[in-house]
CSV table of N, CA and C in Angstrom, one decimal:
chain,number,residue,atom,x,y,z
A,5,MET,N,-43.2,76.0,12.8
A,5,MET,CA,-44.6,76.3,12.9
A,5,MET,C,-45.4,75.1,12.4
A,6,ARG,N,-46.5,74.8,13.0
A,6,ARG,CA,-47.3,73.7,12.6
A,6,ARG,C,-48.2,74.2,11.4
A,7,GLN,N,-48.7,73.2,10.7
A,7,GLN,CA,-49.6,73.6,9.5
A,7,GLN,C,-51.0,74.1,10.0
A,8,GLN,N,-51.5,75.1,9.3
A,8,GLN,CA,-52.7,75.8,9.6
A,8,GLN,C,-53.9,74.8,9.8
A,9,SER,N,-53.8,73.7,9.1
A,9,SER,CA,-54.9,72.7,9.1
A,9,SER,C,-55.1,72.1,10.5
A,10,THR,N,-54.0,72.1,11.2
A,10,THR,CA,-54.1,71.4,12.5
A,10,THR,C,-54.4,72.5,13.6
A,11,ALA,N,-54.3,73.8,13.2
A,11,ALA,CA,-54.8,74.8,14.2
A,11,ALA,C,-56.1,74.7,14.6
A,12,LEU,N,-56.9,74.1,13.7
A,12,LEU,CA,-58.4,74.0,14.0
A,12,LEU,C,-58.5,72.9,15.0
A,13,GLU,N,-57.8,71.8,14.9
A,13,GLU,CA,-58.0,70.8,15.9
A,13,GLU,C,-57.4,71.2,17.2
A,14,VAL,N,-56.4,72.0,17.3
A,14,VAL,CA,-55.8,72.6,18.6
A,14,VAL,C,-56.9,73.5,19.1
A,15,LEU,N,-57.5,74.4,18.3
A,15,LEU,CA,-58.5,75.4,18.8
A,15,LEU,C,-59.7,74.5,19.3
A,16,ARG,N,-60.1,73.4,18.8
A,16,ARG,CA,-61.1,72.6,19.2
A,16,ARG,C,-60.8,72.1,20.6
A,17,GLU,N,-59.5,71.6,20.9
A,17,GLU,CA,-59.1,71.0,22.2
A,17,GLU,C,-59.1,72.2,23.3
A,18,ILE,N,-58.7,73.4,22.8
A,18,ILE,CA,-58.6,74.6,23.8
A,18,ILE,C,-60.0,74.8,24.2
A,19,LEU,N,-61.0,74.9,23.3
A,19,LEU,CA,-62.4,75.2,23.6
A,19,LEU,C,-63.0,74.1,24.5
A,20,ALA,N,-62.7,72.8,24.1
A,20,ALA,CA,-63.3,71.7,25.0
A,20,ALA,C,-62.8,71.7,26.3
A,21,LYS,N,-61.6,72.0,26.5
A,21,LYS,CA,-60.8,71.9,27.9
A,21,LYS,C,-61.3,73.0,28.8
A,22,LYS,N,-61.0,74.3,28.2
A,22,LYS,CA,-61.4,75.4,29.2
A,22,LYS,C,-62.0,76.6,28.5
A,23,GLY,N,-62.2,76.7,27.3
A,23,GLY,CA,-62.8,77.8,26.6
A,23,GLY,C,-61.9,79.0,26.7
A,24,ALA,N,-62.5,80.0,26.2
A,24,ALA,CA,-61.6,81.2,26.2
A,24,ALA,C,-62.5,82.5,26.2
A,25,GLY,N,-62.1,83.6,26.8
A,25,GLY,CA,-63.0,84.8,26.9
A,25,GLY,C,-63.0,85.6,25.6
A,26,THR,N,-62.0,85.7,24.9
A,26,THR,CA,-61.9,86.6,23.7
A,26,THR,C,-61.1,85.8,22.6
A,27,GLN,N,-61.3,86.4,21.3
A,27,GLN,CA,-60.5,85.7,20.3
A,27,GLN,C,-59.1,86.1,20.6
A,28,GLU,N,-58.7,87.2,21.1
A,28,GLU,CA,-57.3,87.5,21.5
A,28,GLU,C,-56.7,86.4,22.5
A,29,ASP,N,-57.4,86.0,23.5
A,29,ASP,CA,-57.0,84.9,24.3
A,29,ASP,C,-56.7,83.7,23.5
A,30,LEU,N,-57.6,83.3,22.6
A,30,LEU,CA,-57.3,82.1,21.8
A,30,LEU,C,-56.1,82.3,21.0
A,31,ARG,N,-55.9,83.4,20.3
A,31,ARG,CA,-54.8,83.7,19.6
A,31,ARG,C,-53.5,83.5,20.3
A,32,THR,N,-53.5,84.0,21.5
A,32,THR,CA,-52.3,83.8,22.5
A,32,THR,C,-52.1,82.4,22.8
A,33,GLU,N,-53.1,81.6,23.0
A,33,GLU,CA,-52.9,80.3,23.4
A,33,GLU,C,-52.5,79.5,22.3
A,34,LEU,N,-52.9,79.7,21.0
A,34,LEU,CA,-52.4,79.1,19.8
A,34,LEU,C,-51.0,79.4,19.5
A,35,GLU,N,-50.7,80.7,19.8
A,35,GLU,CA,-49.2,81.0,19.6
A,35,GLU,C,-48.4,80.2,20.6
A,36,LYS,N,-48.8,80.0,21.8
A,36,LYS,CA,-48.0,79.2,22.8
A,36,LYS,C,-47.7,77.9,22.2
A,37,GLN,N,-48.7,77.3,21.4
A,37,GLN,CA,-48.6,76.0,20.9
A,37,GLN,C,-47.9,76.0,19.4
A,38,GLY,N,-47.4,77.1,19.1
A,38,GLY,CA,-46.7,77.1,17.8
A,38,GLY,C,-47.5,77.6,16.6
A,39,PHE,N,-48.5,78.1,16.6
A,39,PHE,CA,-49.3,78.5,15.5
A,39,PHE,C,-49.4,80.0,15.5
A,40,GLU,N,-49.2,80.6,14.3
A,40,GLU,CA,-49.3,82.0,14.0
A,40,GLU,C,-50.6,82.2,13.1
A,41,VAL,N,-51.6,82.7,14.0
A,41,VAL,CA,-52.9,83.0,13.3
A,41,VAL,C,-53.3,84.3,13.6
A,42,ASN,N,-54.2,84.9,12.8
A,42,ASN,CA,-54.7,86.2,13.1
A,42,ASN,C,-56.2,86.2,13.5
A,43,GLN,N,-56.8,87.3,13.8
A,43,GLN,CA,-58.2,87.3,14.3
A,43,GLN,C,-59.1,86.8,13.3
A,44,SER,N,-59.0,87.1,12.0
A,44,SER,CA,-59.8,86.6,11.0
A,44,SER,C,-59.9,85.1,10.9
A,45,THR,N,-58.7,84.6,11.1
A,45,THR,CA,-58.5,83.0,11.0
A,45,THR,C,-59.2,82.5,12.3
A,46,ILE,N,-59.0,83.1,13.4
A,46,ILE,CA,-59.7,82.5,14.5
A,46,ILE,C,-61.2,82.6,14.4
A,47,SER,N,-61.8,83.7,13.9
A,47,SER,CA,-63.1,83.9,13.7
A,47,SER,C,-63.7,82.8,12.7
A,48,ARG,N,-63.0,82.6,11.6
A,48,ARG,CA,-63.4,81.6,10.7
A,48,ARG,C,-63.4,80.2,11.3
A,49,ASN,N,-62.5,79.9,12.1
A,49,ASN,CA,-62.3,78.6,12.6
A,49,ASN,C,-63.4,78.4,13.7
A,50,LEU,N,-63.7,79.5,14.4
A,50,LEU,CA,-64.7,79.4,15.5
A,50,LEU,C,-66.1,79.1,14.8
A,51,ARG,N,-66.3,79.6,13.7
A,51,ARG,CA,-67.6,79.4,12.9
A,51,ARG,C,-67.5,77.9,12.4
A,52,LYS,N,-66.4,77.5,11.8
A,52,LYS,CA,-66.3,76.0,11.4
A,52,LYS,C,-66.6,75.1,12.5
A,53,LEU,N,-66.2,75.4,13.7
A,53,LEU,CA,-66.4,74.5,14.9
A,53,LEU,C,-67.7,74.6,15.4
A,54,GLY,N,-68.5,75.7,15.0
A,54,GLY,CA,-69.8,76.0,15.6
A,54,GLY,C,-69.7,76.4,16.9
A,55,ALA,N,-68.6,77.1,17.4
A,55,ALA,CA,-68.4,77.6,18.8
A,55,ALA,C,-69.4,78.8,18.9
A,56,ILE,N,-69.8,78.9,20.2
A,56,ILE,CA,-70.8,79.8,20.6
A,56,ILE,C,-70.2,80.7,21.8
A,57,LYS,N,-70.7,81.9,21.9
A,57,LYS,CA,-70.3,82.7,23.1
A,57,LYS,C,-71.4,82.5,24.1
A,58,ILE,N,-71.0,82.2,25.3
A,58,ILE,CA,-71.9,82.0,26.3
A,58,ILE,C,-71.5,82.8,27.6
A,59,PHE,N,-72.3,82.9,28.6
A,59,PHE,CA,-71.8,83.6,29.8
A,59,PHE,C,-71.8,82.6,30.8
A,60,ASN,N,-70.5,82.6,31.4
A,60,ASN,CA,-70.2,81.5,32.5
A,60,ASN,C,-70.9,81.9,33.8
A,61,PRO,N,-70.8,81.0,34.8
A,61,PRO,CA,-71.6,81.4,36.1
A,61,PRO,C,-71.1,82.7,36.7
A,62,SER,N,-70.1,83.3,36.5
A,62,SER,CA,-69.7,84.5,37.0
A,62,SER,C,-70.0,85.7,36.2
A,63,GLY,N,-70.7,85.4,35.0
A,63,GLY,CA,-71.3,86.4,34.2
A,63,GLY,C,-70.4,86.9,33.1
A,64,ASP,N,-69.2,86.2,33.0
A,64,ASP,CA,-68.2,86.6,31.8
A,64,ASP,C,-68.6,85.9,30.6
A,65,ALA,N,-68.4,86.5,29.4
A,65,ALA,CA,-68.7,85.9,28.1
A,65,ALA,C,-67.4,85.0,27.9
A,66,CYS,N,-67.7,83.9,27.3
A,66,CYS,CA,-66.6,83.1,26.8
A,66,CYS,C,-67.1,82.2,25.7
A,67,TYR,N,-66.1,81.8,24.8
A,67,TYR,CA,-66.4,80.8,23.7
A,67,TYR,C,-66.3,79.4,24.2
A,68,LYS,N,-67.3,78.6,23.7
A,68,LYS,CA,-67.4,77.0,24.1
A,68,LYS,C,-67.8,76.5,22.9
A,69,LEU,N,-67.5,75.1,22.8
A,69,LEU,CA,-68.2,74.3,21.7
A,69,LEU,C,-69.5,74.1,22.2
A,70,PRO,N,-70.5,74.0,21.1
A,70,PRO,CA,-71.9,73.7,21.6
A,70,PRO,C,-72.1,72.3,22.1
A,71,ASP,N,-72.9,72.3,23.1
A,71,ASP,CA,-73.4,71.0,23.6
A,71,ASP,C,-74.6,71.4,24.5
A,72,GLU,N,-75.3,70.4,24.9
A,72,GLU,CA,-76.5,70.6,25.7
A,72,GLU,C,-76.2,71.3,27.0
A,73,GLU,N,-75.0,71.2,27.6
A,73,GLU,CA,-74.7,71.8,28.8
A,73,GLU,C,-74.7,73.3,28.7
A,74,VAL,N,-74.4,74.0,27.6
A,74,VAL,CA,-74.3,75.4,27.5
A,74,VAL,C,-75.7,76.1,27.4
A,75,LEU,N,-76.8,75.3,27.2
A,75,LEU,CA,-78.1,75.9,27.2
A,75,LEU,C,-78.6,76.2,28.6
A,76,PRO,N,-78.9,77.4,28.9
A,76,PRO,CA,-79.2,77.8,30.2
A,76,PRO,C,-80.5,77.2,30.6
A,77,ALA,N,-80.6,76.7,31.9
A,77,ALA,CA,-81.7,76.0,32.4
A,77,ALA,C,-82.8,76.9,32.7
A,78,VAL,N,-82.4,78.2,33.1
A,78,VAL,CA,-83.4,79.2,33.6
A,78,VAL,C,-83.7,80.1,32.6
A,79,GLU,N,-85.0,80.2,32.1
A,79,GLU,CA,-85.3,81.0,31.0
A,79,GLU,C,-85.3,82.5,31.3
A,80,SER,N,-85.4,82.9,32.6
A,80,SER,CA,-85.5,84.2,32.9
A,80,SER,C,-84.0,84.9,32.6
A,81,SER,N,-82.9,84.1,32.7
A,81,SER,CA,-81.6,84.6,32.4
A,81,SER,C,-81.5,84.9,30.9
A,82,LEU,N,-82.3,84.3,30.1
A,82,LEU,CA,-82.2,84.7,28.6
A,82,LEU,C,-83.1,85.9,28.4
A,83,SER,N,-84.0,86.2,29.1
A,83,SER,CA,-84.9,87.4,28.9
A,83,SER,C,-84.1,88.6,29.0
A,84,ASP,N,-83.1,88.6,29.8
A,84,ASP,CA,-82.2,89.9,30.1
A,84,ASP,C,-81.3,90.1,28.8
A,85,LEU,N,-81.3,89.1,28.0
A,85,LEU,CA,-80.3,89.3,26.8
A,85,LEU,C,-81.2,89.8,25.6
A,86,VAL,N,-82.4,89.5,25.6
A,86,VAL,CA,-83.3,89.8,24.4
A,86,VAL,C,-83.8,91.2,24.7
A,87,ILE,N,-83.6,92.2,23.6
A,87,ILE,CA,-84.0,93.5,23.7
A,87,ILE,C,-85.3,93.7,23.1
A,88,GLU,N,-85.5,93.0,21.9
A,88,GLU,CA,-86.8,93.4,21.2
A,88,GLU,C,-87.1,92.3,20.2
A,89,ILE,N,-88.2,92.0,19.9
A,89,ILE,CA,-88.6,90.9,18.9
A,89,ILE,C,-89.6,91.6,18.0
A,90,VAL,N,-89.3,91.8,16.7
A,90,VAL,CA,-90.2,92.4,15.8
A,90,VAL,C,-90.3,91.4,14.5
A,91,HIS,N,-91.2,91.8,13.7
A,91,HIS,CA,-91.5,91.0,12.5
A,91,HIS,C,-92.0,91.8,11.3
A,92,ASN,N,-92.0,91.2,10.1
A,92,ASN,CA,-92.8,91.8,9.0
A,92,ASN,C,-93.8,90.5,8.7
A,93,ASP,N,-94.1,90.4,7.4
A,93,ASP,CA,-95.0,89.3,7.1
A,93,ASP,C,-94.4,88.0,7.0
A,94,THR,N,-93.1,87.9,6.9
A,94,THR,CA,-92.3,86.7,6.7
A,94,THR,C,-91.2,86.3,7.5
A,95,LEU,N,-90.7,87.2,8.3
A,95,LEU,CA,-89.5,87.0,9.1
A,95,LEU,C,-89.7,87.6,10.4
A,96,ILE,N,-89.0,86.9,11.4
A,96,ILE,CA,-89.0,87.4,12.7
A,96,ILE,C,-87.5,87.9,12.9
A,97,VAL,N,-87.3,89.0,13.5
A,97,VAL,CA,-86.0,89.5,13.9
A,97,VAL,C,-85.9,89.8,15.4
A,98,ILE,N,-84.8,89.3,16.0
A,98,ILE,CA,-84.8,89.4,17.5
A,98,ILE,C,-83.4,90.2,17.6
A,99,HIS,N,-83.5,91.2,18.4
A,99,HIS,CA,-82.4,92.1,18.7
A,99,HIS,C,-82.0,91.7,20.1
A,100,THR,N,-80.7,91.4,20.3
A,100,THR,CA,-80.2,90.9,21.6
A,100,THR,C,-79.1,92.0,22.1
A,101,ARG,N,-78.6,91.6,23.3
A,101,ARG,CA,-77.5,92.4,23.8
A,101,ARG,C,-76.1,92.0,23.0
A,102,PRO,N,-75.3,92.8,22.8
A,102,PRO,CA,-74.0,92.5,22.1
A,102,PRO,C,-73.5,91.2,22.5
A,103,GLY,N,-73.2,90.3,21.5
A,103,GLY,CA,-72.5,89.0,21.8
A,103,GLY,C,-73.5,87.9,22.2
A,104,SER,N,-74.7,88.2,22.4
A,104,SER,CA,-75.8,87.2,22.8
A,104,SER,C,-76.5,86.5,21.7
A,105,ALA,N,-76.4,87.0,20.4
A,105,ALA,CA,-77.3,86.3,19.5
A,105,ALA,C,-77.1,84.8,19.3
A,106,SER,N,-75.8,84.3,19.2
A,106,SER,CA,-75.6,82.9,19.1
A,106,SER,C,-76.3,82.1,20.2
A,107,LEU,N,-76.1,82.5,21.4
A,107,LEU,CA,-76.7,81.9,22.5
A,107,LEU,C,-78.2,81.8,22.4
A,108,ILE,N,-78.8,82.9,22.2
A,108,ILE,CA,-80.3,82.8,22.0
A,108,ILE,C,-80.7,82.1,20.8
A,109,ALA,N,-80.0,82.2,19.7
A,109,ALA,CA,-80.4,81.4,18.5
A,109,ALA,C,-80.2,79.8,18.9
A,110,ARG,N,-79.2,79.5,19.5
A,110,ARG,CA,-79.1,78.1,20.0
A,110,ARG,C,-80.3,77.6,20.7
A,111,ASN,N,-80.8,78.4,21.6
A,111,ASN,CA,-82.0,78.1,22.3
A,111,ASN,C,-83.1,78.0,21.4
A,112,LEU,N,-83.3,79.0,20.4
A,112,LEU,CA,-84.4,79.0,19.5
A,112,LEU,C,-84.5,77.7,18.6
A,113,ASP,N,-83.2,77.1,18.3
A,113,ASP,CA,-83.2,75.9,17.5
A,113,ASP,C,-83.8,74.8,18.3
A,114,HIS,N,-83.8,74.9,19.5
A,114,HIS,CA,-84.5,73.8,20.4
A,114,HIS,C,-85.9,74.3,21.0
A,115,PHE,N,-86.3,75.4,20.6
A,115,PHE,CA,-87.6,76.0,21.1
A,115,PHE,C,-88.6,75.3,20.4
A,116,ASP,N,-89.7,74.7,21.0
A,116,ASP,CA,-90.8,74.0,20.5
A,116,ASP,C,-91.9,74.8,20.2
A,117,ALA,N,-91.9,75.9,19.4
A,117,ALA,CA,-93.1,76.7,19.0
A,117,ALA,C,-93.5,76.2,17.7
A,118,GLY,N,-92.8,75.3,17.0
A,118,GLY,CA,-93.5,74.7,15.8
A,118,GLY,C,-93.2,75.7,14.7
A,119,ASN,N,-93.0,75.2,13.5
A,119,ASN,CA,-93.0,76.0,12.3
A,119,ASN,C,-91.7,76.9,12.2
A,120,ILE,N,-90.7,76.8,13.1
A,120,ILE,CA,-89.4,77.5,13.0
A,120,ILE,C,-88.5,76.6,12.1
A,121,LEU,N,-88.1,77.2,10.9
A,121,LEU,CA,-87.2,76.4,10.0
A,121,LEU,C,-85.8,76.5,10.5
A,122,GLY,N,-85.4,77.6,11.0
A,122,GLY,CA,-84.0,77.8,11.4
A,122,GLY,C,-83.7,79.3,11.8
A,123,THR,N,-82.6,79.5,12.2
A,123,THR,CA,-82.1,80.9,12.7
A,123,THR,C,-80.8,81.1,12.1
A,124,ILE,N,-80.6,82.4,11.9
A,124,ILE,CA,-79.2,82.9,11.5
A,124,ILE,C,-78.9,84.1,12.5
A,125,ALA,N,-77.7,83.9,13.3
A,125,ALA,CA,-77.3,84.8,14.3
A,125,ALA,C,-76.0,85.6,14.0
A,126,GLY,N,-76.1,86.9,14.1
A,126,GLY,CA,-75.0,87.7,14.0
A,126,GLY,C,-74.4,88.0,15.4
A,127,ASP,N,-74.0,89.2,15.7
A,127,ASP,CA,-73.5,89.4,17.1
A,127,ASP,C,-74.7,89.9,18.0
A,128,ASP,N,-75.6,90.6,17.5
A,128,ASP,CA,-76.7,91.1,18.4
A,128,ASP,C,-78.1,91.1,17.6
A,129,THR,N,-78.1,90.3,16.5
A,129,THR,CA,-79.4,90.3,15.8
A,129,THR,C,-79.6,88.7,15.2
A,130,ILE,N,-80.8,88.3,15.3
A,130,ILE,CA,-81.1,87.0,14.9
A,130,ILE,C,-82.2,87.0,13.8
A,131,PHE,N,-82.2,86.5,12.7
A,131,PHE,CA,-83.3,86.3,11.8
A,131,PHE,C,-83.8,84.8,12.1
A,132,VAL,N,-85.1,84.9,12.2
A,132,VAL,CA,-85.8,83.6,12.5
A,132,VAL,C,-86.7,83.2,11.2
A,133,ALA,N,-86.4,82.2,10.5
A,133,ALA,CA,-87.1,81.8,9.5
A,133,ALA,C,-88.4,80.9,9.8
A,134,ILE,N,-89.6,81.2,9.3
A,134,ILE,CA,-90.7,80.3,9.7
A,134,ILE,C,-91.1,79.6,8.4
A,135,SER,N,-91.9,78.4,8.6
A,135,SER,CA,-92.3,77.7,7.5
A,135,SER,C,-93.7,78.3,6.8
A,136,SER,N,-94.4,79.1,7.6
A,136,SER,CA,-95.6,79.7,6.9
A,136,SER,C,-95.9,81.0,7.7
A,137,GLY,N,-96.4,82.0,6.9
A,137,GLY,CA,-96.7,83.3,7.3
A,137,GLY,C,-97.9,83.1,8.2
A,138,ARG,N,-98.8,82.2,7.9
A,138,ARG,CA,-100.0,82.0,8.8
A,138,ARG,C,-99.8,81.8,10.3
A,139,SER,N,-98.5,81.2,10.6
A,139,SER,CA,-98.3,81.0,11.9
A,139,SER,C,-97.4,82.0,12.6
A,140,LEU,N,-97.1,83.1,11.8
A,140,LEU,CA,-96.1,84.1,12.3
A,140,LEU,C,-96.6,84.8,13.7
A,141,LYS,N,-97.8,85.3,13.6
A,141,LYS,CA,-98.2,85.9,14.8
A,141,LYS,C,-98.2,85.0,16.1
A,142,ARG,N,-98.5,83.8,15.9
A,142,ARG,CA,-98.6,82.9,17.1
A,142,ARG,C,-97.2,82.6,17.5
A,143,ILE,N,-96.2,82.4,16.6
A,143,ILE,CA,-94.8,82.2,17.0
A,143,ILE,C,-94.2,83.4,17.6
A,144,VAL,N,-94.5,84.6,17.1
A,144,VAL,CA,-94.1,85.9,17.8
A,144,VAL,C,-94.6,85.9,19.2
A,145,SER,N,-95.9,85.7,19.3
A,145,SER,CA,-96.6,85.6,20.6
A,145,SER,C,-95.9,84.8,21.7
A,146,GLU,N,-95.5,83.5,21.1
A,146,GLU,CA,-95.0,82.5,22.0
A,146,GLU,C,-93.5,82.9,22.3
A,147,LEU,N,-92.9,83.5,21.4
A,147,LEU,CA,-91.4,83.9,21.7
A,147,LEU,C,-91.4,85.1,22.7
A,148,LYS,N,-92.4,86.1,22.5
A,148,LYS,CA,-92.4,87.1,23.5
A,148,LYS,C,-92.7,86.6,24.8
A,149,LYS,N,-93.6,85.7,24.9
A,149,LYS,CA,-93.9,85.1,26.2
A,149,LYS,C,-92.7,84.4,26.8
A,150,PHE,N,-92.1,83.6,26.0
A,150,PHE,CA,-90.9,82.9,26.4
A,150,PHE,C,-89.8,83.7,27.0
A,151,PHE,N,-89.5,84.9,26.3
A,151,PHE,CA,-88.6,85.8,26.6
A,151,PHE,C,-89.0,87.0,27.6
A,152,GLY,N,-90.2,86.9,27.9
A,152,GLY,CA,-90.8,87.9,28.8
A,152,GLY,C,-90.8,89.4,28.2
A,153,LYS,N,-91.2,89.4,27.1
A,153,LYS,CA,-91.2,90.8,26.3
A,153,LYS,C,-92.6,91.2,26.0
């Protein structure tokens, strides 16, 4: 068996070359290369690498390393993934289809609405932190327009 510390490097190579549809696919590929890893290790390593789940041209979800190429060029494809945008006085919450939050959050990190400090994405929920409550309604309005909601 190879050391666990190099499993991260091999995982990076797998994602860079071909990606993978599921964490189980990644586990199988790592086992072929002599690594014994479980799902929680793969999940942790995916987070360390900043891997995101995207939809390939055939519509299947897959893990990829983040780069500018994974940002969809067509905004309308993103609108199908966003279910709802809600807010309180300080925080915007975006509900997405399962597995889509990372992709949407990545796009929000590049969205030029101004005053977005950052995003935190789970599987189907995104928290959007803004710099000032005074701009909240404007940002929500722009996000709803952007995602067609």
